[in-house]
Structure formats: structure tokens, C-alpha cells
Coordinates of C-alpha atoms and ligand atoms in Angstrom, one line a residue:
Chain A
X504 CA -28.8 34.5 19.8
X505 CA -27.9 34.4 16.2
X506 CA -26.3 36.6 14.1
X507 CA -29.1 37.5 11.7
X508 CA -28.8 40.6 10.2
X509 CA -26.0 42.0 12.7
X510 CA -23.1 42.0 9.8
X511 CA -23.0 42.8 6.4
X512 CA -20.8 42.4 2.9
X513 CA -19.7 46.1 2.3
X514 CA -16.9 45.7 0.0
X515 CA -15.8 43.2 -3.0
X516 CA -12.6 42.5 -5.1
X517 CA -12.3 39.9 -7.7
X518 CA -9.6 39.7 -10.2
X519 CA -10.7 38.4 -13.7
X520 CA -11.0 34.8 -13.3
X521 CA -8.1 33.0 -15.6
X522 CA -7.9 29.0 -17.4
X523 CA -5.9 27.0 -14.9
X524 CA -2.2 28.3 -15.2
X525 CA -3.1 31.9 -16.8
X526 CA -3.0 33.6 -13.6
X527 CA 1.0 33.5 -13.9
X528 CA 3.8 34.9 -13.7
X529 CA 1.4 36.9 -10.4
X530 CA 1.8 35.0 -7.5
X531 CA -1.5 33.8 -5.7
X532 CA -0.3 36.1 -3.0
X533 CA -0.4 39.1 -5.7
X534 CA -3.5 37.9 -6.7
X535 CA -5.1 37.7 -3.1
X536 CA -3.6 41.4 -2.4
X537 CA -5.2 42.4 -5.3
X538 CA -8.7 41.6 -4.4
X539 CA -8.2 42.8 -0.6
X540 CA -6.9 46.0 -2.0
X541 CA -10.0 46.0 -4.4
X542 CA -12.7 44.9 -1.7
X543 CA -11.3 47.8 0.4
X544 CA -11.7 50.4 -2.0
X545 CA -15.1 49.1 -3.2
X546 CA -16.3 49.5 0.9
X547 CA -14.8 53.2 1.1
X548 CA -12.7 51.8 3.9
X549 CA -8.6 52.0 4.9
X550 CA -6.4 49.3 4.6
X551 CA -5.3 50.0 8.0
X552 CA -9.3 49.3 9.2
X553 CA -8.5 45.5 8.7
X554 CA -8.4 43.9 11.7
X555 CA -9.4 40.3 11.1
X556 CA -9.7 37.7 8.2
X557 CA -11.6 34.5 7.9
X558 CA -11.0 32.1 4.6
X559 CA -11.5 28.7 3.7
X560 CA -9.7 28.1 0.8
X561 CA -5.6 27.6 1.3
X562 CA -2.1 28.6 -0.1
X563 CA -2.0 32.4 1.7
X564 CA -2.2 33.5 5.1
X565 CA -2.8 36.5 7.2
X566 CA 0.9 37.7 8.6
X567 CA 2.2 38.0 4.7
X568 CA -1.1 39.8 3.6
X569 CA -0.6 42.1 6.9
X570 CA 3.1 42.8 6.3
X571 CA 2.6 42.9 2.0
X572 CA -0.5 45.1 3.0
X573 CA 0.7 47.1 5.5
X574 CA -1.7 46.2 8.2
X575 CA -1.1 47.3 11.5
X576 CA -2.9 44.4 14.2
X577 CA -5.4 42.0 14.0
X578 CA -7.7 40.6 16.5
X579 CA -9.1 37.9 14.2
X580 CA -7.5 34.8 12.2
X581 CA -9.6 32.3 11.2
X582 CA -9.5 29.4 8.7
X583 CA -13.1 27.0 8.0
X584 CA -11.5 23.1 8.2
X585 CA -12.3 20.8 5.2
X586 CA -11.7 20.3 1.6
X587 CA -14.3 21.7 -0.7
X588 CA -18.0 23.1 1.0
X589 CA -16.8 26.2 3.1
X590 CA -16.2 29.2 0.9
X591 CA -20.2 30.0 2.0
X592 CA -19.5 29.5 5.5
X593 CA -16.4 31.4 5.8
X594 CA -18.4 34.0 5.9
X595 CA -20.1 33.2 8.6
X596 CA -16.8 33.4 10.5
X597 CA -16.3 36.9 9.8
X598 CA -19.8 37.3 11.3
X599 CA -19.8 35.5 14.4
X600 CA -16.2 37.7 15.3
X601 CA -17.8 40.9 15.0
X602 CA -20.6 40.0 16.7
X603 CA -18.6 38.7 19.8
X604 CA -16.6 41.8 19.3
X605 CA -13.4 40.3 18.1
X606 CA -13.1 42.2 15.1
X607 CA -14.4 45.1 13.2
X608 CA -13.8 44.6 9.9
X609 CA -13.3 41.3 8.4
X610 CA -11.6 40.2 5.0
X611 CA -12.9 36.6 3.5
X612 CA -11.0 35.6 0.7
X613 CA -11.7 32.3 -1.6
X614 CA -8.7 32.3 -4.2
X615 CA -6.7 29.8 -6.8
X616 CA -3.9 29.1 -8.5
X617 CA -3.8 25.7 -10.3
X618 CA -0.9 25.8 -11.5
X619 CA 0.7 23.2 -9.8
X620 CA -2.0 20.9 -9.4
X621 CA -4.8 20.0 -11.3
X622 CA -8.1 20.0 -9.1
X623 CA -9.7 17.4 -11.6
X624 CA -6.9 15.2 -10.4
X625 CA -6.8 16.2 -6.6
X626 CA -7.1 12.9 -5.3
X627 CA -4.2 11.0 -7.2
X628 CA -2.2 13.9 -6.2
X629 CA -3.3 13.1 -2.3
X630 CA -0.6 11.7 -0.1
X631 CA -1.2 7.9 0.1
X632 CA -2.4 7.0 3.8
X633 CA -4.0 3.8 5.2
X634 CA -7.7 5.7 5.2
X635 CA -7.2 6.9 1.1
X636 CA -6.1 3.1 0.1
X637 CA -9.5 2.1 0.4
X638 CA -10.7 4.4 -2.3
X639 CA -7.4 4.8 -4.1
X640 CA -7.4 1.0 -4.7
X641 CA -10.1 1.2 -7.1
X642 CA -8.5 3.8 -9.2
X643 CA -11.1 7.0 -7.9
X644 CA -8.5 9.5 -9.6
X645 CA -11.0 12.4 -8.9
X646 CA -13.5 14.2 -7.0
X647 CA -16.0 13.5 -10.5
X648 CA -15.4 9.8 -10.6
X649 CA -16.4 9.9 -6.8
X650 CA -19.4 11.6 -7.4
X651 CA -20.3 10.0 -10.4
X652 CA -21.2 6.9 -7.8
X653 CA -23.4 9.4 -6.2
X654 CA -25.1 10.5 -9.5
X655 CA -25.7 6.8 -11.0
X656 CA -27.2 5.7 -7.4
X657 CA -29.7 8.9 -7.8
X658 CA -30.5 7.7 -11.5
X659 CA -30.9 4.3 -10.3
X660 CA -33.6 5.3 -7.5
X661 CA -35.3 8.1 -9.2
X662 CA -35.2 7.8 -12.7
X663 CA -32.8 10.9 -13.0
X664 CA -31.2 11.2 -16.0
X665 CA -28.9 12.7 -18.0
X666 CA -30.8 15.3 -20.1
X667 CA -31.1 16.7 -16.5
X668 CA -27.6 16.8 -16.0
X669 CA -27.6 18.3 -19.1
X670 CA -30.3 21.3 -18.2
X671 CA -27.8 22.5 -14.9
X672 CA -25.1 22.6 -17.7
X673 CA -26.9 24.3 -20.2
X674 CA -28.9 26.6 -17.7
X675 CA -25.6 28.2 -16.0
X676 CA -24.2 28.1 -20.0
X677 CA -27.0 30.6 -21.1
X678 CA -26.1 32.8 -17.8
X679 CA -22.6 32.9 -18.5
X680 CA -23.3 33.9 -22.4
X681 CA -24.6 37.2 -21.1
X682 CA -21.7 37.3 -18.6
X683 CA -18.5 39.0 -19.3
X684 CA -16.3 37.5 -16.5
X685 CA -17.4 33.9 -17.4
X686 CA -14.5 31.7 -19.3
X687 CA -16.9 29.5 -20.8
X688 CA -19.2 31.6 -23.1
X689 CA -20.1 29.4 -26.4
X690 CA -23.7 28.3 -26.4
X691 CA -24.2 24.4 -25.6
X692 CA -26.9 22.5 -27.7
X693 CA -28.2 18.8 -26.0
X694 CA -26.3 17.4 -28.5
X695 CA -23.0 19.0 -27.4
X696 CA -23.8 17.7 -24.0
X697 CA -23.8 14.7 -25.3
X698 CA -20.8 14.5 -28.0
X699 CA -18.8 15.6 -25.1
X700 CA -15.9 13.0 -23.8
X701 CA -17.4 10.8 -20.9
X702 CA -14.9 10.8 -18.0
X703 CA -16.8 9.0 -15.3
X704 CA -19.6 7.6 -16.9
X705 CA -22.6 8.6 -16.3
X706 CA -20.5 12.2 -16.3
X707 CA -19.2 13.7 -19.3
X708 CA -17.3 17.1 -19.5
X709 CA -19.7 19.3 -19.2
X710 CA -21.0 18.1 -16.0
X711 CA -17.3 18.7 -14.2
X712 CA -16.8 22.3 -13.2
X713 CA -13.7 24.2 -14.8
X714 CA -10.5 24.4 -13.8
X715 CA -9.8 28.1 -13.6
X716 CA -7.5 30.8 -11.3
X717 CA -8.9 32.9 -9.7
X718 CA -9.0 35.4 -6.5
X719 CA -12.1 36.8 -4.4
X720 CA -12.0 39.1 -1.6
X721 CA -15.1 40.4 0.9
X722 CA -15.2 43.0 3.7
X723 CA -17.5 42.3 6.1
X724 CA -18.2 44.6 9.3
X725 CA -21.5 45.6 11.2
X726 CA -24.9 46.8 10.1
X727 CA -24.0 49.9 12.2
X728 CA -20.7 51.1 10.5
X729 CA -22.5 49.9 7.0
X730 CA -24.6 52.5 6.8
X731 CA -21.7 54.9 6.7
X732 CA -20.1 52.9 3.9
X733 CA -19.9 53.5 -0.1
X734 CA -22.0 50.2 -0.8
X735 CA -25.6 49.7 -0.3
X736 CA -24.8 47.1 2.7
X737 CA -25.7 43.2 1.6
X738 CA -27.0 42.0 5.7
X739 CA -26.0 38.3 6.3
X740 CA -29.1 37.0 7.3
X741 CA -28.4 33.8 8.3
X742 CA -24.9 31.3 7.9
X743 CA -24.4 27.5 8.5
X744 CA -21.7 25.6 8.2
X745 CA -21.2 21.5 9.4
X746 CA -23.4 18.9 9.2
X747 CA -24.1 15.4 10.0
X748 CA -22.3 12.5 11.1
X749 CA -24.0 10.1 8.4
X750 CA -22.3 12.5 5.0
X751 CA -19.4 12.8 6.9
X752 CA -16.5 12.3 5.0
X753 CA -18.9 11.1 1.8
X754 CA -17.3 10.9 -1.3
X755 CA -14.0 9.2 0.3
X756 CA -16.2 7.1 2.8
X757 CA -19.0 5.8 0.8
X758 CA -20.6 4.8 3.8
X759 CA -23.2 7.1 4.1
X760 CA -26.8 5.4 5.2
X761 CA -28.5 5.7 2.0
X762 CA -31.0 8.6 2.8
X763 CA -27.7 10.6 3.0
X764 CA -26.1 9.0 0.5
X765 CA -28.6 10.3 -2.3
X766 CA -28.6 13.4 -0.7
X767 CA -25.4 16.2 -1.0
X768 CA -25.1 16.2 3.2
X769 CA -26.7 19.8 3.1
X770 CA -29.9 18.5 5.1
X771 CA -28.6 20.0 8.6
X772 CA -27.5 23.2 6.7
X773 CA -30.5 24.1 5.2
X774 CA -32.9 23.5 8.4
X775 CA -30.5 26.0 10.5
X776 CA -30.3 28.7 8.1
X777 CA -33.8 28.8 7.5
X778 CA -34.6 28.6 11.2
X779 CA -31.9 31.3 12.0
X780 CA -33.3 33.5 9.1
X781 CA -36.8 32.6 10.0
X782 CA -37.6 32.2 6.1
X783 CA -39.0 29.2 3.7
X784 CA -37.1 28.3 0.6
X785 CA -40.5 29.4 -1.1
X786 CA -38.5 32.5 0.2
X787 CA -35.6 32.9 -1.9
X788 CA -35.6 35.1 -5.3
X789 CA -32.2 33.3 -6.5
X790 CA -29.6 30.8 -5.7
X791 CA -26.4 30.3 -6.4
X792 CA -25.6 26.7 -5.6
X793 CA -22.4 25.1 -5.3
X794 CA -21.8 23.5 -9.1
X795 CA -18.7 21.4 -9.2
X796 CA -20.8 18.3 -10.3
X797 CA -23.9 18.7 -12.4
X798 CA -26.1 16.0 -10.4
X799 CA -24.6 17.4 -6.9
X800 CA -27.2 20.4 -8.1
X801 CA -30.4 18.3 -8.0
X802 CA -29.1 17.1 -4.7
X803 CA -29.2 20.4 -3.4
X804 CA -32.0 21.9 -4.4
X805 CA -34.0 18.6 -2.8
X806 CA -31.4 19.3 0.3
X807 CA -32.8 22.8 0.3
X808 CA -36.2 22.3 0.1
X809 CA -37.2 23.3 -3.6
X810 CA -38.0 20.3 -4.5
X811 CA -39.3 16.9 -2.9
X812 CA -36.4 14.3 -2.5
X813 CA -35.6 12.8 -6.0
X814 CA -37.5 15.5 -7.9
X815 CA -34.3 17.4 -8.7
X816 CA -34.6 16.2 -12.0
X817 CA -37.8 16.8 -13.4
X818 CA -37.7 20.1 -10.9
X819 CA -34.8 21.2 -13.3
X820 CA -36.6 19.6 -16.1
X821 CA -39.3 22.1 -16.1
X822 CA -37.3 25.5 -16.7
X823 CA -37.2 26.1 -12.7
X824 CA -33.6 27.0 -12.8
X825 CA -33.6 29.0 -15.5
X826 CA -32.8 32.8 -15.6
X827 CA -35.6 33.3 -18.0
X828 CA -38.7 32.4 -16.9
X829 CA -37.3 30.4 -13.9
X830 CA -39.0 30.3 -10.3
X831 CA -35.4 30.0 -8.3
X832 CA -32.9 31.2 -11.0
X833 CA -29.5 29.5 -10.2
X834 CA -26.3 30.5 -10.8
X835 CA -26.9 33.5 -12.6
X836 CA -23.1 34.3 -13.1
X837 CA -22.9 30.5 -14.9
X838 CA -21.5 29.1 -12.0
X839 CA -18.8 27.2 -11.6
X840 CA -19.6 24.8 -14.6
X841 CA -19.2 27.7 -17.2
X842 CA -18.3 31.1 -15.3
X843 CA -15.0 29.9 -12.8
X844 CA -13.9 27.8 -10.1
X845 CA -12.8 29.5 -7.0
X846 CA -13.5 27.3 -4.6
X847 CA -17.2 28.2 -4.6
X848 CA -16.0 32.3 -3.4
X849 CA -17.6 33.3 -7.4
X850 CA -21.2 32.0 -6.0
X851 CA -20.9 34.4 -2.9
X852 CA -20.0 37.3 -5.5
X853 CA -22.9 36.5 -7.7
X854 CA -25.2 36.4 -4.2
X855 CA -23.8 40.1 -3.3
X856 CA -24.6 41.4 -7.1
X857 CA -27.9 40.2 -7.2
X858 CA -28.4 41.7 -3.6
X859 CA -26.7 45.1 -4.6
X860 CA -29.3 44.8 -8.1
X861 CA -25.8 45.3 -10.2
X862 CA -26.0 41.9 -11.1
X863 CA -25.1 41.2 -15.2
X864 CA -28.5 38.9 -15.2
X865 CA -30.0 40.8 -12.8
X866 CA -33.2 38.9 -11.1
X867 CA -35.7 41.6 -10.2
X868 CA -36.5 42.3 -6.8
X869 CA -33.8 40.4 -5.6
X870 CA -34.4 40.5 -1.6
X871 CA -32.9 37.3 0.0
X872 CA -30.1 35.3 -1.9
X873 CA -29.0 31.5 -1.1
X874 CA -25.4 30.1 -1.3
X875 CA -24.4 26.7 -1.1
X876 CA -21.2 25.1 -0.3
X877 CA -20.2 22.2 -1.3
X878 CA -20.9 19.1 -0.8
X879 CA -17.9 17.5 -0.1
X880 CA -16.7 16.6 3.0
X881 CA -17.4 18.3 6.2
X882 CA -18.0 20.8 6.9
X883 CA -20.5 21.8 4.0
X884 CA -21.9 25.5 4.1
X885 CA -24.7 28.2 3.5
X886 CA -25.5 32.0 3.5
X887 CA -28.5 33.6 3.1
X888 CA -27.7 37.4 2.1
X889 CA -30.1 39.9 1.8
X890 CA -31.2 43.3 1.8
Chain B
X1377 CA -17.1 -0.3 -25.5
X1378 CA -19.9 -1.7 -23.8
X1379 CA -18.3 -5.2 -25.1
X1380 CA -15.0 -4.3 -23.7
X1381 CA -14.3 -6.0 -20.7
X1382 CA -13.7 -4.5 -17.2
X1383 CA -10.0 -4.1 -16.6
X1384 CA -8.2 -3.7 -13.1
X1385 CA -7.8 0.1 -12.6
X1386 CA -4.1 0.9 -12.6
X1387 CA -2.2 -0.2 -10.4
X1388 CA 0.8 2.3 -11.0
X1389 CA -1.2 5.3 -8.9
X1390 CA -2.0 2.9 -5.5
X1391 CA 0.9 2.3 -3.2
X1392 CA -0.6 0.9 -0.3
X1393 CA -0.2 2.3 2.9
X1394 CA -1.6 0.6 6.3
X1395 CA -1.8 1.9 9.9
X1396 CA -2.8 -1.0 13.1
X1397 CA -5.9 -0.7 12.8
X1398 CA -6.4 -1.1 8.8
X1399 CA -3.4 -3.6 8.7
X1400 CA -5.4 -7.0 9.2
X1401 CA -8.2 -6.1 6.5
X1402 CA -4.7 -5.8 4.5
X1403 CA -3.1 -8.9 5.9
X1404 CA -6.6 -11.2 5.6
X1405 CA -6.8 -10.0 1.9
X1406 CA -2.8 -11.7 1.6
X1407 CA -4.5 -14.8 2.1
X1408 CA -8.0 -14.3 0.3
X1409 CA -9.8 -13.8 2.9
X1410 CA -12.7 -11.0 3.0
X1411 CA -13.3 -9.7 5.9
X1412 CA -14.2 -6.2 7.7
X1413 CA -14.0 -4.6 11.2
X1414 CA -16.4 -5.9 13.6
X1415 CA -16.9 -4.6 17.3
X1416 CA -16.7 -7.4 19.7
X1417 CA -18.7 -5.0 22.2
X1418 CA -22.1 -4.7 20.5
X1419 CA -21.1 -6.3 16.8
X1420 CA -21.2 -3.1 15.0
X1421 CA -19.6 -3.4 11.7
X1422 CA -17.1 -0.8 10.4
X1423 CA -15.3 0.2 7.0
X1424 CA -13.2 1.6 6.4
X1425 CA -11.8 0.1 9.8
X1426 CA -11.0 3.0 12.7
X1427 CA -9.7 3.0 16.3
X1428 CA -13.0 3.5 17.8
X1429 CA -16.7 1.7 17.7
X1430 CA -19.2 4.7 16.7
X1431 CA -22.1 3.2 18.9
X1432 CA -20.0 2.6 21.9
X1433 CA -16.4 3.6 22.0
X1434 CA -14.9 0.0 22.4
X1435 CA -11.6 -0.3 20.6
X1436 CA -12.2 -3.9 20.9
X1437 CA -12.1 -6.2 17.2
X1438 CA -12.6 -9.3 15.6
X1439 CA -12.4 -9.4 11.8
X1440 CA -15.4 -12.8 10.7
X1441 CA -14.4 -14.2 7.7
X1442 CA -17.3 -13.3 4.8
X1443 CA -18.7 -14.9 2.2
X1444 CA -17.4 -12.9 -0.6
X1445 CA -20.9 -12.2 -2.1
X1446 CA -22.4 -9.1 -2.6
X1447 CA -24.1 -6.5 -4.9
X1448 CA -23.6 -3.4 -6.7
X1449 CA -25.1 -0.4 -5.0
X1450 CA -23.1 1.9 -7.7
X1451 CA -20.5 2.3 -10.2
X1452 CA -18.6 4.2 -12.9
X1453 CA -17.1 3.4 -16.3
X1454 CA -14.1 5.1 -16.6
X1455 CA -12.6 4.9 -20.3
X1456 CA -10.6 8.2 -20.3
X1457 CA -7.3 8.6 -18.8
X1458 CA -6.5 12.2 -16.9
X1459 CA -3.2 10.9 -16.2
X1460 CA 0.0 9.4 -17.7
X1461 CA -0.3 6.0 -17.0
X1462 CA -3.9 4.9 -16.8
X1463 CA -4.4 4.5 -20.7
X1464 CA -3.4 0.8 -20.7
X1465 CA -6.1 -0.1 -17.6
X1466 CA -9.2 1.7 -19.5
X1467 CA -12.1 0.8 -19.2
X1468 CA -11.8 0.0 -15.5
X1469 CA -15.0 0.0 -13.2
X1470 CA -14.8 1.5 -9.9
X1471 CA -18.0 0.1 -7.5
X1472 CA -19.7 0.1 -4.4
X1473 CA -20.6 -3.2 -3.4
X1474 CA -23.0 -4.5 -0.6
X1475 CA -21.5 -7.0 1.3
X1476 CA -24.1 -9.8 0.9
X1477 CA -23.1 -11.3 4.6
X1478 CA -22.3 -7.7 6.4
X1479 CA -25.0 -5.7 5.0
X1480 CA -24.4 -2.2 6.4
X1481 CA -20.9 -2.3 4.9
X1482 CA -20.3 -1.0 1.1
X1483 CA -17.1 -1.7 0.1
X1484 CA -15.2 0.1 -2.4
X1485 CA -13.9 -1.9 -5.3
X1486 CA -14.0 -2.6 -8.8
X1487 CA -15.9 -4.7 -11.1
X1488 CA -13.6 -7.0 -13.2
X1489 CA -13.6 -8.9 -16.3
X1490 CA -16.9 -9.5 -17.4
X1491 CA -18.6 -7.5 -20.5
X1492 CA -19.1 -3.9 -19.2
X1493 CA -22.4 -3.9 -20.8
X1494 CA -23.5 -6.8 -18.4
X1495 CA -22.7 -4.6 -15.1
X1496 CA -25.7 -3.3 -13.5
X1497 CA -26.8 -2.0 -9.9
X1498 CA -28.2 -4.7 -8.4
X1499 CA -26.3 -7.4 -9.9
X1500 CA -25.0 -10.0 -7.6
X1501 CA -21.0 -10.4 -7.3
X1502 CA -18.2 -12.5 -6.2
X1503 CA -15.0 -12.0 -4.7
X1504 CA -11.9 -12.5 -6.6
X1505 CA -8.2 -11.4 -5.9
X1506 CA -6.2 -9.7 -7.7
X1507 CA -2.3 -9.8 -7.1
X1508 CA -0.5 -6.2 -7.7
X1509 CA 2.9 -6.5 -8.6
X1510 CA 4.1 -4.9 -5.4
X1511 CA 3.2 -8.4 -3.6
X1512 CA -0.2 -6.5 -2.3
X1513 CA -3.7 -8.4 -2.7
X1514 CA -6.5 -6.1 -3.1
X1515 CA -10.3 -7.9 -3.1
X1516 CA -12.5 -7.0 -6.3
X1517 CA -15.7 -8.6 -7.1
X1518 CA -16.6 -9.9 -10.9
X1519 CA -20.8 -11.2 -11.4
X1520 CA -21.3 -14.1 -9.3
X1521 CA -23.6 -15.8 -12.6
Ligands
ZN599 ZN1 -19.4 -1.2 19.6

């Protein structure tokens, strides 16, 4: 048994997405009632419908959203584990309780407020315990100088460089020009790739995702009831999340064998959601991929099949990626590099827009969409959405 | 900067913290010894060190003392401070380095003081110790040549 097909995304609230800090004086709680009460209204249903939420990302829970919202019961509470790859996946919660029959209708939300803490500087803020010493000995401040080890072992074994770093950056930069939500929407030449500051070398600037606020909110409930509902219905065709013991806890292990140390630990992923949606990647009309690190990209797309391992750059290289012209358009909403970071929730949005055909850069006939998550540490995640 | 040379990363945003079973890799380090967790069931080595052998569940360990060679599978140059504090450690070179004597193990480290235009993946190291002012030792590796 899967779950293909069974459940669908019939509603959607974001809020504008805000620079880290601009989100105040709302609370993230105002801001995650927001996009529930948006979500709602976009699916034609009642508040008092809810009976379940699933999320991944932190900082709000369901008994304030029930008594702020004014929802009755709920059969269904759910939170994905991990730090960074789940926002796909959470979906995939929602699913799999209304297809037991736990719940009806689900709410996923992926939302941020970074005020407090500065995601670009998550692991100094990191309690110190006798598993972090051994990276936080060697000065790894950040997620990017973490996977900038990753990035210069890929360079090192297949040539990758960092005009193809560049390309994700300036692919999802074009997309986001055209995009009104997007923060970042000033075009980038090569050579503003490459006057940028370099952080981690080989990563400059421009290949860290922004820091940005943010909240995202999703109604899923059966294929039945979505035919009754105000949205053309967006099926969840397949959903993954997990993944194998040798990426583990990557970027704070380093320990990964080297076949999944090159990779972005979305091997397992990617075989079960095309085996539960019984498609190819040769399949999917657009893909919005997880984008917190430039080279984590090419990772992925070799992960997922689009390319041979260690042909992520010269696949990117070619104009694959690119809206225009492109044979797997990627984040079309300019992704988390130049659109926002919200915990990887904005690339599910994208994935329902494209699906729906309302999409700003719209791919034409859009029938199955792919969303990473992560690759962090476990679990990673994936969706495949469709019509 | 490629002439610069490698500094220790700063120390100012490490405190260490140790639990029983990470402790001797600690303690051996005190006295400049390299070492890592090794099962004494089937031998498997393990880093960082954990309660449990993944191949077969023994909690029993022995800690060899290692040569102190290796090489750089990876590393980073990091000559821009995101926080108060690390502008007098820049450039500082975080690394993964293959233990030359346990060769399943990469360590996480730091390159230090040699030319950071001489660093390179592949390039043979050495262990040397550096002595935080807190009293704790922490292994680094510089190019063994
Ligand atoms: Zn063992």
C-alpha cells in the first residue's frame, strides 16, 4: 500500500517573506495563524474542519494555534524529527494520517522568525556537548562552512567548479527577477558571483541561501473531499522521508563512506518516491530542489537521477536548470538562494503553483513536480505533486 | 592571502564538553597522544567515539595509540568573521583528515601554520598539539614535508 494519489494540497497561505528580523513586531505565532487562516480560505474550508497538523519546522505548536484559532479537537499532531531536510516530508505526514483515517484535514506549516538567531550561525549558537566538540573544535561556525567540505571534496573528484556554483546562483536569480515575492531581485552577472565576499572558501555569498522570515501554511485532505473544494486539487503522488545510515548525521559527522559523502544523502529518497509514484526522473516537468548551498544542488540532481554521479556540474553547465530553455527548470520561484528561506516550505509552494498552472514562471504543461528536502541530517525528504 | 599562514580557529567559541565515552580521546590528547575508538570485539574503528560498535553491538574499547600521519580528504579557508570574536584567528582552516594508520576514520581538524597556498587535498600531514588556554589539548595536523 502506498499513499499515491489518495491526498491532495487544497489550500495555501504564505505571508510575504521578510529579511531576517522584518517579520517584527508579529509574533511567529501571528505569522503562522496568518497563513493557516489564509490556507483555509484558499481551500473553501472552515477553521473548525481542522482536525490535525503535521510540521517540521519549530517554535509553534498545535494547542496555541487550536485555542488562538478556535479549533475545536484534533485527532492528529505530528512533528518530522531533524534539523533541516523535512519541510518536503512533512507532508507526507499529513498523508499517511488521512489515509489511516486519523485525520481529515491536515495543516503543514514551515515558518521563521530569525530574529533571535541567525541561521548562518546555527551551529556556534548550538549548546556545546561531547558529540558537537568534535566539529566545534575546528571552528565549523555554520552549516556553509560544513558543506563547503562537501563542495571542495566534489571539485576535487570531478572537476566541479565554481562557475557551476555560480550557474544555480544565477539560474534561481533570473527566476526570482520575474518573481514578486522574492527578496533578492537584482540581476547577478559571473562577475558579481565572483566579487562577492568568500565565507568558506570555495563558497562565497551567493552560494549561501538567505536569511529571511517567513510563514507557510498547507491544507491537505483526501482526493474525495478535493473535488468538492475551491482549488483544482494538487494529488500527492508519492512522499519520502529518511534515508541511510552512511549520510546519517553528515555534515556534523563527516564520516560518511565516500560514495555518500559526495552525494547529498538523498539516494534512498529518490529510489522510494519514484517506485511509490511509479515514474522516472525523465518524468518530472520541474523541480524545486532544496537550495541552502549552491553545490548541495548538483548533489541532488545526481541523487535524483538527472544526471550521472559527478555530472551536476556540466549538467547545470549546459542551461538544464534554467527556466528558459531548460529540460528540468529548478526553482522557478528563485529558491531559497534569491526568493526566501523557510525552511525549504517556499519550494513546496512553488511545486503547488506550478501544479495549479498559476505559477509567476509558469512551466507549461506542468503535470508531476519534484521537491527536495534538505540534505542535512536525517531525515532528508521528497514529494512528488501532481495533477 | 594565499601567503597568509593558517591560524588556529578561535578558541573563544569551543568550550569543551566530554561525556564517558568521548572522555579518553580527550584525556589521550592531554598527553599527545592520537588515538580513536577501537572495538575490541571485531576491531571496528569509530569517530566520533559512541557507546555502541555499529557492526556488532559490543560496548567493549581499546583506544591504539596512532601515528599521527594522515591526509587531507577536504578543507575550507575561512578568512571572514560572522561573529564577534573570530577576526583575530582569520584565516583558519578547518579539515578532514585521513588517519594514515586508521584509514576508515576522517578526523575533523584544522590545518595550521604553513602557507595556505601550500594546503591541498591530498597532501600528507602531521600531528601537532595545540594548548587552549582553558588547559584543553585539541590534535591539529600541519604538512608533514
Ligand atoms: Zn564491534
Amino acid at each position: 500500500m502506498t499513499i499515491r494519489n489518495k491526498t491532495a494540497i487544497v489550500g495555501v497561505g504564505a505571508m510575504p517573506y521578510y529579511k531576517r528580523g522584518a517579520s517584527l513586531p508579529q509574533t511567529l505565532n501571528e505569522l503562522v495563524c496568518k497563513s493557516i487562516i489564509a490556507a483555509v480560505e484558499d481551500a473553501g474550508l472552515s477553521m473548525k474542519d481542522v482536525d490535525g497538523f503535521a510540521f517540521y519546522s519549530g517554535g509553534f505548536d498545535t494547542p496555541y494555534l487550536m485555542e488562538t484559532l478556535g479549533i475545536p479537537e484534533v485527532s492528529y499532531t505530528a512533528t518530522l524529527t531533524g534539523s533541516g531536510g523535512g519541510s518536503a516530508g512533512s507532508i507526507g505526514l499529513a498523508s499517511s494520517a488521512i489515509v489511516s483515517g486519523m485525520a481529515k484535514v491536515v495543516v503543514c506549516v514551515g515558518a521563521l522568525q530569525q530574529a533571535q538567531q541567525r541561521f548562518g550561525a546555527i551551529t556556534s549558537g548550538y549548546e556545546q556537548t561531547s558529540e558537537t566538540a568534535f566539529f566545534q573544535s575546528s571552528g565549523l561556525v555554520g552549516p556553509g562552512h560544513m558543506f563547503a567540505l562537501l563542495a571542495r571534496r566534489h571539485m576535487h573528484m570531478y572537476g566541479t567548479t565554481r562557475e557551476q556554483f555560480a550557474e544555480v546562483a544565477m539560474s534561481g536569480r533570473l527566476n526570482a527577477i520575474n518573481h514578486p515575492d522574492a527578496i533578492m531581485r537584482k540581476p547577478m552577472t559571473l562577475e558579481d558571483y565572483f566579487n562577492a565576499p568568500v565565507i568558506a572558501d570555495p563558497l562565497c555569498l551567493f552560494d549561501f541561501c538567505l536569511e529571511t522570515d517567513g510563514a507557510i501554511a498547507m491544507v491537505v485532505t483526501s482526493t474525495e473531499q478535493a473535488k468538492d473544494l475551491r482549488q483544482p486539487p494538487v494529488k500527492i503522488v508519492a512522499c519520502a522521508h529518511g534515508g541511510s545510515r552512511d549520510w546519517g548525521r553528515s555534515l556534523y559527522w563527516m564520516n560518511m563512506p565516500e560514495e555518500a559523502f559526495v552525494s547529498s544523502g538523498n539516494v534512498a529518497i529518490a529510489n522510494r518516491l519514484y517506485r511509490d509514484a511509479d515514474v522516472t526522473p525523465a518524468d518530472i516537468d520541474v523541480a524545486q530542489i532544496y537550495d541552502h548551498f549552491t553545490p548541495m544542488v548538483l548533489a541532488q540532481l545526481e541523487d535524483f537521477g538527472f544526471c550521472e554521479r559527478g555530472e551536476g556540474g556540466p549538467f547545470v553547465e549546459s542551461g538544464a536548470i534554467r527556466f528558459e530553455g531548460g529540460s528540468l527548470p529548478i526553482n522557478t520561484d528563485g529558491g531559497q538562494l534569491s526568493g526566501a528561506y523557510v525552511w525549504g516550505m517556499t519550494h513546496v509552494r512553488e511545486a503547488v503553483a506550478q501544479i495549479r498552472g498559476s505559477a509567476v514562471n509558469q512551466v507549461q504543461s506542468c503535470d508531476l513536480a519534484l521537491v527536495t528536502g534538505g540534505p542535512s541530517s536525517l531525515p532528508v525528504s521528497g514529494l512528488i505533486l501532481g495533477k | 592571502m594565499t601567503n597568509e599562514i593558517a591560524k588556529q580557529p578561535p578558541h573563544s567559541l569551543f568550550e569543551l564538553v566530554t561525556d564517558p565515552w568521548t572522555e579518553p580521546f580527550w584525556a589521550a590528547a592531554r598527553e599527545h597522544r592520537l588515538t580513536v575508538a577501537r572495538c575490541t570485539e571485531c576491531s571496528l574503528l569509530r569517530m566520533p567515539p559512541t557507546p555502541f560498535c555499529p557492526g556488532c553491538l559490543s560496548q567493549k574499547l581499546d583506544w591504539p595509540t596512532l601515528s599521527g600521519r594522515g591526509t587531507i580528504y577536504s578543507y575550507t579557508i575561512v578568512s571572514r568573521a560572522i561573529f564577534p570574536g573570530m577576526e583575530e584567528s582569520l584565516p583558519y582552516v578547518p579539515a578532514l583528515v585521513t588517519l594514515s594508520d586508521a584509514p576508515t576514520i576522517r578526523l575533523i581538524s584544522n590545518i595550521v601554520d604553513v602557507p595556505i597556498s601550500a594546503i591541498s587535498v591530498g597532501a600528507e600531514v602531521r600531528v601537532v598539539w595545540n594548548h587552549l588556554p582553558d588547559g584543553v589539548v585539541v590534535p591539529r595536523f600541519t604538512l608533514a614535508n
